[in-house]
Amino acid sequence: MSANMSLRLITYSQELVNGQPIYISSNCLPLKAFRFEPAGHAFHSAALRLLGCCEEEGEDEDDQNVPNDKEQSYFPSSGSYSSKGKKKSGAEGNQQDHYALLGLSHLRFLATEDQIRKSYRETALKHHPDKQAALILAEETEAAKQAKKDEIENHFKSIQEAYEVLIDPVKRRIYDSTDEFDDEIPTDCEPQDFFKVFGPAFMRNSRWSVIQPVPTLGEENAPLKEVDMFYNFWYCFKSWREFPHTDEFDLEQAESRDHKRWMERQNAKLSEKARKEEYARIRSLIDNAYKRDPRILRRKEEERAEKQRKRQAKFLAKKLQEEEAARIAEEERRQKEEEEKRAAEAASHQKKVKEKEKKLLRKERTRLRTLSASVLTQNLFNITDDDVESLCMSLETEQLRNLCDKIEGAEGLERAKLLRDAHGGNNDSTGKKQGEKNPQQNGSVEVNGNVPLGKYEKKEKPWEREEIELLRKGMQKYPKGTSRRWEVISEYIGTGRSVDEILKATKTVLLQKPDAAKAFDSFLEKRKPAQSIASPLTTREETEGVLIQNGPESNASNKDNLKESSSTSGKQQNPDGAVASNGVTSSSEQDLWSAVQERALVQALKTFPKETNQRWERVAAAVPGKTVNQCKKKFALLKENFRNKKNAV
């Protein structure tokens, strides 16, 4: 620093020479500098001080004290601008009235551009300094004359300034926005004073509307369409009002470009806040007016009355509908009760008629049994009690009465003939009923060889297994809903069965459970024949010997046996196991086992273990000349012999 003391440069200030820090400023935030050369404003200030063109000592002392304070409390931030460039509070109070200077106080914001020009020309000619020379000469002293001259010039300058502001649309809008205005919003009023209170308020605020002309509040008898248009306009109100008086910072006092932008952002925030408050004020005015507008209240009352009327009409209609539904339900219930009553009376009457008919029928049956008792005791024409009972069951009341009347007029054989003729004549008409009730009597032969009267009844053809299967398949193939279903199924079966027979079979044959005793037989019939397994122990010579024995001699003996069995069937008894009618040898001969058969049985038992299906049938097929029961008996005998030998050892 001693080198700097000996050779002073313009770039060094007194503060740097003394070794004290200084604050410099440029187009950025203020920064604290130590042992740096000044630049920007600091360089300019240092140069002025070196040239001797510095400010007063008091101000220099203040400037010197500022760095010491900032050295302790300064932090670089955007908030450092907040204390710089603020507008003075007293500046707004000194604003002049431009409209009054031009003589347009009675018009103010309503004055047109032509009126402003015309008024300016007149005022400028009137208050021009050259026109006011007489007023200056009228003063006695020079000071008074100078003061009067300055006053006249300032007044003329104010007139020129007023004209410049009012003739420019942007400046005039800003000025009109700051002009005196009554922002008061009416909150309450009497119904009869609504238009007197809210009409002027809307008229005052209509000056801020962007859209002109602005609809008026109207009168009490205005159409509702105009009222709705008025409130729709104000609810969509757009204002051109500016708020320069809310700007906190003066852009002309900005130290740099960034400082100016920061001021603009701060002023924009304040303007936006003031604009929101303005729209809220207008909205409160509209809401207060809408709530108290007698036309709107009258319409709401009418709508409320209309809704109440519709609700009442709907309630009455619903009530009438419920009453009508209740009346219809009551009528239906009464009709249903009457129908049920008539049906019950008809059923009881029919029941009485049936009971009466049953009594008459029982009476006639008892009468027939009484009249036929003499015929049954004499056993004429082999008429039995069953025949008489069949007549009683098959004939109607009138037929039984006629038959009993005829029998009462006859005696002996004539009564028997009448009974036989009546029984034979009713066979054709009651064949189906007799077949259903007494199927065992149709075509049967009694033990004593006498043929009963039921021999003339028709014999129903039984259903074969193939027909039953075809019937099941036909019912599945042609389900319910098929046109002429049963005729189609009859043609599908193809055995000439009638529709009645098919219907009867669906209720009887198809519902029968399969017989467990015949189930295995039907399985064997449907099963494919198993291949015969020749015994591995048989030789060719043995098989040839068996074939030779079964040659013509065996055939001749079989024929003789058949003749003898046919001539002596039913007369001979076979206590010792003689030859039966089917040609099978007796039990004593069947129990004889040859060595070949035993070896074949043992080999078959090994070939077909316990888990094999149809084991004993296959074993019997592998053993020549033996049945299943014989194989089982032989197997049990072999097992017992084996156990006895094992125990003996």
XYZ file of C-alpha atoms in Angstrom:
649
model
C 0.000 0.000 0.000
C 3.084 2.255 0.406
C 3.634 2.140 -3.361
C 0.148 3.513 -3.799
C 0.924 6.357 -1.409
C 3.959 7.469 -3.430
C 2.274 7.286 -6.830
C -1.365 8.163 -6.764
C -3.565 7.186 -9.674
C -7.020 8.455 -10.541
C -8.358 4.958 -10.045
C -7.521 5.062 -6.347
C -9.804 6.876 -3.968
C -9.009 8.167 -0.536
C -10.810 5.197 0.959
C -8.563 2.701 -0.818
C -5.460 4.545 0.203
C -6.470 4.354 3.852
C -7.043 0.595 3.485
C -10.770 0.741 4.251
C -13.336 -1.365 2.267
C -15.828 0.388 -0.009
C -19.066 -0.564 -1.782
C -19.190 -0.334 -5.545
C -22.288 -0.596 -7.799
C -22.838 -1.665 -11.394
C -25.572 -3.386 -13.401
C -25.774 -6.091 -10.765
C -26.384 -6.422 -7.061
C -24.226 -4.324 -4.713
C -21.161 -6.259 -3.572
C -18.598 -5.583 -0.856
C -15.124 -5.137 -2.264
C -11.756 -5.232 -0.541
C -8.589 -3.911 -2.208
C -10.270 -3.581 -5.606
C -10.281 -0.699 -8.057
C -13.530 1.316 -8.253
C -15.758 0.925 -11.300
C -19.026 2.370 -12.484
C -20.560 4.898 -10.082
C -17.754 4.424 -7.598
C -15.169 5.311 -10.236
C -17.193 8.392 -11.184
C -17.481 9.490 -7.545
C -13.762 8.958 -6.953
C -12.893 10.996 -10.035
C -15.143 13.843 -8.940
C -13.592 13.879 -5.507
C -10.083 13.992 -6.972
C -11.064 16.894 -9.197
C -12.528 18.771 -6.231
C -16.117 18.639 -7.531
C -17.388 16.680 -4.543
C -20.528 17.155 -2.510
C -20.813 18.829 0.889
C -18.849 17.484 3.801
C -21.973 16.451 5.685
C -23.055 14.321 2.846
C -19.548 12.855 2.514
C -19.605 11.968 6.173
C -22.968 10.305 5.739
C -21.671 8.367 2.751
C -18.674 7.273 4.751
C -20.852 6.098 7.581
C -23.083 4.027 5.327
C -20.408 1.469 4.381
C -19.624 0.864 8.023
C -23.273 0.092 8.748
C -23.687 -2.091 5.710
C -20.511 -3.947 6.463
C -22.194 -5.374 9.536
C -25.803 -6.006 8.317
C -25.806 -6.392 4.509
C -26.903 -9.668 2.835
C -27.221 -9.690 -0.980
C -30.862 -10.321 -1.997
C -33.574 -8.933 -4.240
C -35.130 -7.262 -1.199
C -32.392 -4.593 -1.310
C -34.490 -2.789 -3.911
C -37.457 -2.358 -1.582
C -36.033 0.741 0.052
C -35.028 2.446 -3.180
C -37.166 4.201 -5.766
C -40.340 4.425 -3.689
C -42.765 7.204 -4.564
C -43.210 10.045 -2.111
C -46.540 10.055 -0.370
C -47.062 13.765 -0.861
C -46.662 13.658 -4.638
C -50.182 12.376 -5.244
C -51.816 15.193 -3.291
C -50.318 17.886 -5.583
C -51.994 16.478 -8.761
C -53.734 19.247 -10.731
C -57.255 19.085 -12.152
C -56.781 18.946 -15.924
C -60.489 19.178 -16.704
C -60.823 22.335 -14.524
C -57.855 23.993 -16.280
C -59.513 23.453 -19.672
C -62.972 24.410 -18.421
C -64.453 20.948 -18.739
C -65.341 20.318 -15.122
C -69.004 19.792 -16.002
C -68.128 17.045 -18.510
C -64.932 15.486 -17.189
C -64.628 11.883 -18.499
C -67.626 12.451 -20.820
C -65.779 15.127 -22.785
C -64.980 14.184 -26.381
C -61.720 14.790 -28.204
C -63.178 17.675 -30.238
C -64.440 19.353 -27.105
C -60.995 19.031 -25.510
C -59.300 20.613 -28.561
C -61.803 23.451 -28.749
C -61.553 24.171 -25.045
C -57.753 24.085 -25.201
C -57.644 26.624 -27.990
C -59.902 28.987 -26.119
C -58.064 28.571 -22.824
C -54.624 28.873 -24.452
C -55.569 32.102 -26.197
C -57.029 33.473 -23.029
C -54.165 32.565 -20.681
C -51.196 32.993 -23.058
C -48.370 34.980 -21.441
C -48.461 37.498 -24.274
C -52.128 38.139 -23.531
C -51.361 38.656 -19.824
C -48.785 41.477 -20.199
C -51.231 44.014 -18.788
C -51.438 42.071 -15.558
C -47.670 42.110 -15.241
C -47.430 45.866 -15.849
C -50.120 46.451 -13.273
C -47.766 45.326 -10.565
C -45.709 48.038 -8.870
C -42.502 46.358 -7.824
C -40.162 44.289 -9.913
C -40.434 41.322 -7.552
C -44.191 41.373 -7.854
C -43.949 41.643 -11.608
C -41.529 38.675 -11.697
C -43.774 36.651 -9.411
C -46.802 37.460 -11.534
C -44.904 36.523 -14.675
C -43.846 33.203 -13.176
C -47.430 32.520 -12.091
C -48.776 33.218 -15.590
C -46.117 31.009 -17.212
C -46.726 28.162 -14.752
C -50.480 28.401 -15.346
C -49.978 28.268 -19.106
C -47.617 25.313 -18.730
C -50.256 23.539 -16.644
C -52.795 24.147 -19.439
C -50.405 22.652 -21.986
C -49.715 19.687 -19.686
C -53.450 19.122 -19.168
C -54.020 19.141 -22.933
C -51.155 16.688 -23.495
C -52.583 14.307 -20.909
C -56.219 14.504 -22.032
C -55.531 14.290 -25.768
C -53.472 11.074 -25.355
C -55.869 8.034 -24.886
C -53.431 6.101 -22.692
C -52.553 9.019 -20.421
C -56.178 10.126 -20.246
C -57.264 6.615 -19.196
C -54.675 6.634 -16.437
C -55.754 10.108 -15.352
C -59.465 9.235 -15.436
C -58.723 6.152 -13.348
C -57.185 8.359 -10.643
C -59.916 10.994 -10.887
C -62.236 11.456 -7.957
C -64.875 8.687 -7.840
C -67.475 7.500 -5.353
C -66.760 3.772 -4.745
C -69.560 3.364 -2.214
C -71.830 0.321 -2.715
C -75.429 0.430 -1.412
C -76.176 -2.531 0.819
C -79.827 -2.199 1.820
C -82.874 -0.170 0.927
C -86.636 -0.207 1.072
C -88.435 -2.067 -1.732
C -90.049 1.137 -3.022
C -86.654 2.956 -3.095
C -84.761 0.249 -4.998
C -84.509 2.112 -8.315
C -83.629 5.401 -6.597
C -80.743 3.826 -4.649
C -79.243 1.310 -7.105
C -79.910 3.207 -10.346
C -77.307 5.980 -9.718
C -74.806 3.392 -8.424
C -74.950 1.445 -11.695
C -74.799 4.726 -13.631
C -71.622 5.769 -11.793
C -69.846 2.472 -12.341
C -70.869 2.222 -15.994
C -68.081 4.712 -16.846
C -65.515 1.893 -16.347
C -67.183 -0.488 -18.839
C -65.198 -1.501 -21.915
C -68.442 -2.169 -23.812
C -70.578 0.890 -24.526
C -73.437 1.699 -24.297
C -74.272 0.156 -20.946
C -77.873 -1.006 -20.331
C -79.744 0.821 -17.615
C -81.479 -0.633 -14.580
C -84.912 0.157 -16.062
C -88.238 0.484 -14.333
C -90.430 -1.749 -12.229
C -92.677 -2.685 -15.169
C -89.779 -3.550 -17.505
C -90.005 -6.943 -19.274
C -88.152 -9.789 -17.655
C -86.156 -10.303 -20.844
C -84.578 -6.844 -20.486
C -83.948 -7.481 -16.795
C -82.111 -10.710 -17.577
C -80.059 -8.957 -20.265
C -79.119 -6.210 -17.767
C -77.879 -8.653 -15.104
C -76.134 -10.865 -17.655
C -74.226 -7.803 -18.885
C -73.143 -6.761 -15.398
C -72.199 -10.302 -14.334
C -69.864 -10.351 -17.372
C -68.643 -6.818 -16.702
C -65.208 -5.844 -18.073
C -63.513 -2.732 -16.679
C -60.797 -0.576 -18.253
C -59.943 1.153 -14.999
C -56.235 1.464 -14.223
C -54.641 1.742 -10.784
C -51.464 3.842 -11.119
C -51.934 5.223 -7.632
C -51.193 1.734 -6.290
C -47.745 1.694 -7.897
C -45.276 1.779 -5.060
C -42.138 2.305 -7.117
C -41.200 4.982 -9.663
C -39.542 3.389 -12.683
C -37.554 6.561 -13.423
C -35.632 6.110 -10.193
C -34.373 2.648 -11.110
C -30.605 2.232 -10.776
C -30.310 -0.511 -13.419
C -32.267 -2.559 -15.880
C -32.774 -5.400 -13.379
C -33.895 -2.904 -10.778
C -36.443 -1.512 -13.228
C -37.798 -4.979 -14.054
C -38.119 -5.771 -10.369
C -40.058 -2.522 -9.878
C -42.366 -3.441 -12.772
C -43.088 -6.843 -11.224
C -43.855 -5.284 -7.849
C -46.136 -2.666 -9.431
C -47.881 -5.393 -11.488
C -48.630 -7.368 -8.318
C -50.112 -4.319 -6.640
C -52.166 -3.458 -9.750
C -53.497 -7.005 -9.990
C -54.488 -6.926 -6.341
C -56.291 -3.599 -6.835
C -58.020 -4.939 -9.986
C -59.331 -7.986 -8.074
C -60.651 -5.730 -5.356
C -62.384 -3.624 -8.004
C -64.100 -6.663 -9.561
C -65.152 -7.853 -6.105
C -66.681 -4.406 -5.442
C -68.631 -4.526 -8.741
C -69.772 -8.092 -8.016
C -71.040 -7.144 -4.561
C -73.018 -4.275 -6.160
C -74.648 -6.697 -8.640
C -75.406 -9.309 -5.954
C -77.005 -6.762 -3.647
C -79.142 -5.427 -6.465
C -80.169 -8.905 -7.671
C -81.254 -9.945 -4.165
C -83.434 -6.854 -3.717
C -84.750 -6.312 -7.224
C -88.581 -6.446 -6.920
C -88.875 -7.824 -10.454
C -86.584 -10.743 -9.631
C -88.339 -11.300 -6.310
C -91.712 -11.293 -8.064
C -90.508 -13.832 -10.634
C -89.061 -16.077 -7.916
C -92.348 -15.924 -6.056
C -94.212 -16.879 -9.222
C -91.817 -19.751 -9.901
C -92.172 -20.918 -6.308
C -95.960 -20.784 -6.617
C -95.793 -22.653 -9.927
C -93.591 -25.354 -8.390
C -95.975 -25.642 -5.461
C -98.916 -25.910 -7.850
C -97.165 -28.614 -9.896
C -96.198 -30.463 -6.719
C -99.790 -30.287 -5.495
C -101.110 -31.441 -8.876
C -98.605 -34.298 -8.921
C -99.604 -35.280 -5.393
C -103.293 -35.215 -6.314
C -102.649 -37.223 -9.482
C -100.664 -39.783 -7.512
C -103.412 -39.959 -4.900
C -106.062 -40.459 -7.589
C -103.909 -43.119 -9.216
C -103.481 -44.943 -5.910
C -107.222 -44.755 -5.254
C -107.953 -46.069 -8.747
C -105.433 -48.890 -8.267
C -106.990 -49.737 -4.891
C -110.462 -49.723 -6.441
C -109.327 -52.010 -9.284
C -107.575 -54.331 -6.817
C -110.699 -54.449 -4.652
C -112.867 -55.194 -7.672
C -110.491 -57.935 -8.837
C -110.452 -59.406 -5.341
C -114.245 -59.381 -5.201
C -114.485 -60.984 -8.648
C -111.942 -63.593 -7.627
C -113.868 -64.373 -4.459
C -117.085 -64.709 -6.469
C -115.382 -67.004 -8.960
C -113.909 -69.094 -6.175
C -117.311 -69.244 -4.530
C -118.991 -70.344 -7.766
C -116.208 -72.885 -8.382
C -116.622 -74.246 -4.847
C -120.383 -74.503 -5.302
C -119.926 -76.244 -8.653
C -117.342 -78.612 -7.134
C -119.630 -79.422 -4.207
C -122.563 -79.971 -6.548
C -120.448 -82.180 -8.776
C -119.223 -84.030 -5.711
C -122.785 -84.624 -4.588
C -123.721 -85.862 -8.066
C -120.751 -88.206 -8.097
C -121.570 -89.498 -4.640
C -125.147 -90.065 -5.752
C -123.946 -91.894 -8.851
C -121.587 -93.973 -6.737
C -124.415 -94.896 -4.408
C -126.593 -95.916 -7.353
C -123.681 -97.839 -8.869
C -123.013 -99.689 -5.608
C -126.715 -100.424 -5.323
C -126.874 -101.867 -8.854
C -123.679 -103.896 -8.302
C -125.093 -105.325 -5.100
C -128.305 -106.094 -6.978
C -126.372 -107.881 -9.771
C -124.376 -109.946 -7.265
C -127.601 -110.925 -5.508
C -129.332 -111.956 -8.766
C -126.302 -113.919 -10.010
C -125.922 -115.884 -6.774
C -128.271 -118.642 -7.975
C -126.296 -119.009 -11.210
C -123.002 -119.260 -9.343
C -124.326 -121.931 -6.981
C -125.489 -124.074 -9.904
C -122.195 -123.407 -11.820
C -124.020 -122.863 -15.113
C -121.873 -122.169 -18.210
C -118.781 -122.093 -15.972
C -119.600 -118.571 -14.800
C -117.474 -117.679 -11.799
C -117.380 -114.890 -9.241
C -114.584 -113.215 -11.223
C -116.839 -112.981 -14.252
C -119.575 -111.357 -12.222
C -117.057 -108.954 -10.628
C -115.682 -108.061 -14.053
C -119.227 -107.203 -15.172
C -119.726 -105.091 -12.058
C -116.472 -103.231 -12.667
C -116.888 -102.745 -16.443
C -120.572 -101.797 -16.829
C -122.013 -98.378 -16.121
C -124.967 -97.672 -13.841
C -127.585 -97.634 -16.608
C -126.222 -100.836 -18.168
C -126.223 -102.578 -14.804
C -129.830 -101.465 -14.198
C -130.978 -102.801 -17.583
C -129.094 -106.084 -17.036
C -130.563 -106.513 -13.563
C -134.069 -105.821 -14.902
C -133.603 -108.506 -17.564
C -132.202 -110.996 -15.053
C -135.136 -110.383 -12.714
C -137.527 -111.296 -15.528
C -135.656 -114.563 -16.311
C -134.860 -117.687 -14.352
C -132.349 -120.559 -14.428
C -130.450 -120.967 -17.690
C -131.799 -117.738 -19.118
C -130.097 -115.795 -16.324
C -126.847 -117.639 -17.037
C -127.166 -116.884 -20.782
C -127.809 -113.216 -20.064
C -124.715 -113.062 -17.858
C -122.586 -114.854 -20.458
C -123.853 -112.661 -23.289
C -123.305 -109.505 -21.236
C -119.789 -110.576 -20.384
C -118.947 -111.557 -23.951
C -120.507 -108.396 -25.453
C -118.471 -106.093 -23.232
C -115.129 -107.724 -24.077
C -114.639 -105.571 -27.181
C -115.530 -102.282 -25.498
C -113.682 -102.981 -22.231
C -110.740 -104.978 -23.541
C -108.239 -102.266 -22.767
C -109.560 -101.727 -19.249
C -109.546 -105.454 -18.524
C -106.023 -105.685 -19.937
C -104.837 -102.929 -17.631
C -106.596 -104.245 -14.505
C -106.172 -108.030 -14.996
C -103.252 -108.543 -17.395
C -102.684 -112.023 -16.025
C -106.168 -113.198 -17.083
C -105.783 -112.220 -20.762
C -105.364 -115.492 -22.703
C -104.568 -117.499 -19.574
C -105.500 -121.156 -19.051
C -106.840 -122.342 -15.712
C -105.397 -125.331 -13.876
C -108.474 -127.478 -14.430
C -108.237 -126.839 -18.211
C -111.369 -124.677 -18.429
C -111.041 -121.594 -20.653
C -112.423 -118.495 -18.905
C -114.579 -115.842 -20.516
C -111.522 -113.531 -20.913
C -110.208 -115.601 -23.851
C -111.961 -113.266 -26.250
C -110.056 -110.213 -25.017
C -107.360 -108.788 -27.246
C -103.782 -109.537 -26.291
C -101.484 -106.504 -26.266
C -98.183 -106.966 -28.061
C -95.267 -106.687 -25.595
C -92.470 -104.214 -26.163
C -89.152 -105.613 -27.280
C -85.850 -104.274 -26.036
C -84.982 -102.859 -29.461
C -88.293 -101.004 -29.596
C -87.708 -99.508 -26.145
C -84.250 -98.289 -27.196
C -85.689 -96.787 -30.394
C -88.415 -95.099 -28.333
C -85.829 -93.518 -26.019
C -83.732 -92.325 -28.938
C -86.802 -90.974 -30.729
C -87.887 -88.959 -27.668
C -84.414 -87.430 -27.461
C -84.235 -86.761 -31.185
C -87.713 -85.190 -31.367
C -88.141 -83.184 -28.114
C -91.200 -81.328 -26.899
C -92.511 -78.742 -29.342
C -91.964 -80.866 -32.432
C -94.921 -80.802 -34.813
C -96.863 -84.102 -34.704
C -94.234 -85.449 -32.331
C -95.732 -88.834 -31.483
C -96.615 -89.640 -35.120
C -93.013 -88.839 -36.067
C -91.688 -91.069 -33.253
C -94.033 -93.885 -34.376
C -92.605 -93.660 -37.887
C -89.089 -93.533 -36.425
C -89.646 -96.807 -34.485
C -91.034 -98.450 -37.630
C -92.829 -101.395 -35.962
C -96.393 -100.184 -36.503
C -96.924 -98.956 -32.956
C -99.872 -96.558 -32.525
C -99.744 -93.228 -30.773
C -101.777 -94.581 -27.826
C -99.385 -97.488 -27.373
C -96.404 -95.130 -27.449
C -97.990 -92.772 -24.891
C -98.811 -95.710 -22.650
C -95.267 -97.048 -22.980
C -93.776 -93.690 -21.956
C -95.726 -93.931 -18.685
C -95.135 -97.635 -18.005
C -92.282 -99.266 -19.904
C -89.815 -96.362 -19.810
C -90.423 -95.799 -16.097
C -89.718 -99.432 -15.146
C -86.441 -100.034 -13.353
C -84.172 -102.630 -14.978
C -84.318 -106.081 -13.442
C -81.119 -106.753 -11.529
C -81.341 -110.470 -12.276
C -81.402 -109.872 -16.033
C -78.855 -107.059 -16.090
C -75.897 -109.407 -16.398
C -77.627 -111.404 -19.132
C -78.241 -108.267 -21.167
C -74.616 -107.290 -20.629
C -73.421 -110.611 -21.928
C -75.660 -110.307 -24.960
C -74.348 -106.866 -25.823
C -70.754 -107.809 -25.061
C -68.571 -108.947 -27.894
C -67.841 -112.679 -27.691
C -64.488 -113.347 -26.045
C -61.967 -115.309 -28.000
C -61.812 -118.926 -26.909
C -58.519 -119.788 -25.287
C -57.337 -123.307 -25.897
C -55.810 -125.066 -22.949
C -52.026 -125.131 -23.282
C -51.953 -128.654 -21.764
C -54.145 -130.269 -24.424
C -52.419 -132.115 -27.243
C -53.382 -132.545 -30.826
C -54.316 -136.205 -30.309
C -56.654 -135.358 -27.412
C -58.417 -132.671 -29.394
C -58.799 -135.028 -32.331
C -60.204 -137.716 -30.024
C -62.774 -135.298 -28.679
C -63.768 -134.373 -32.203
C -64.116 -138.048 -33.162
C -66.325 -138.688 -30.148
C -68.524 -135.771 -31.115
C -68.940 -137.237 -34.604
C -71.963 -139.019 -36.074
C -72.311 -141.419 -33.119
C -72.779 -138.632 -30.671
C -75.283 -137.020 -32.948
C -77.333 -140.238 -33.142
C -77.239 -140.674 -29.379
C -78.325 -137.060 -28.925
C -81.285 -137.676 -31.208
C -82.315 -140.773 -29.238
C -81.967 -138.865 -25.982
C -84.116 -136.063 -27.296
C -86.857 -138.509 -28.322
C -86.815 -140.259 -24.968
C -86.825 -136.970 -23.067
C -89.719 -135.646 -25.153
C -91.801 -138.809 -24.550
C -91.121 -138.983 -20.836
C -91.057 -135.299 -19.903
C -93.166 -134.532 -16.858
C -93.478 -138.223 -15.788
C -89.959 -139.334 -14.861
C -88.099 -138.287 -11.775
C -84.311 -137.915 -11.709
C -83.206 -138.433 -8.118
C -79.777 -139.872 -8.996
C -78.791 -137.200 -11.471
C -79.974 -138.803 -14.761
C -79.768 -137.095 -18.145
C -81.891 -133.900 -18.234
C -84.088 -132.731 -21.063
C -81.541 -130.152 -22.274
C -78.927 -132.867 -22.938
C -76.588 -131.914 -20.055
C -75.138 -134.791 -18.095
C -76.037 -135.424 -14.473
C -74.243 -133.839 -11.524
C -72.327 -137.027 -10.647
C -70.869 -137.179 -14.142
C -70.117 -133.433 -14.218
C -68.061 -133.635 -10.981
C -65.559 -135.962 -12.672
C -62.399 -134.079 -13.706
C -59.751 -135.452 -15.997
C -56.071 -134.661 -15.608
C -56.184 -132.487 -18.726
C -59.084 -130.431 -17.342
C -57.352 -129.953 -13.995
C -54.161 -128.753 -15.707
C -56.247 -126.428 -17.881
C -57.974 -125.027 -14.753
C -54.651 -124.386 -12.993
C -53.177 -122.705 -16.063
C -56.315 -120.550 -16.552
C -56.214 -119.441 -12.894
C -52.621 -118.320 -13.403
C -53.447 -116.608 -16.695
C -56.453 -114.688 -15.279
C -55.678 -113.283 -11.791
C -58.207 -111.873 -9.322
C -58.199 -108.357 -10.819
C -59.336 -109.572 -14.259
C -62.860 -108.592 -15.341
C -65.213 -111.543 -15.877
C -62.530 -113.832 -14.475
C -64.550 -117.013 -13.953
C -66.281 -116.744 -17.329
C -62.878 -116.665 -19.010
C -61.591 -119.515 -16.824
C -64.645 -121.649 -17.713
C -64.093 -120.851 -21.387
C -60.474 -122.059 -21.097
C -61.467 -125.346 -19.404
C -63.155 -127.716 -21.917
C -66.573 -129.078 -20.897
C -66.872 -127.217 -17.568
C -69.155 -124.421 -16.374
C -68.445 -121.487 -14.072
C -69.957 -123.166 -10.989
C -68.001 -126.366 -11.612
C -64.771 -124.389 -11.914
C -65.493 -122.555 -8.672
C -66.278 -125.832 -6.845
C -63.126 -127.465 -8.188
C -61.039 -124.444 -7.170
C -62.449 -124.603 -3.640
C -61.767 -128.354 -3.479
C -58.182 -127.920 -4.678
C -57.578 -125.172 -2.127
C -58.939 -127.354 0.705
C -56.797 -130.362 -0.342
C -53.735 -128.155 -0.439
C -54.389 -126.869 3.070
C -54.953 -130.406 4.414
C -51.664 -131.631 2.923
C -49.840 -128.646 4.379
C -51.281 -129.267 7.840
C -50.425 -132.982 7.620
C -46.799 -132.165 6.839
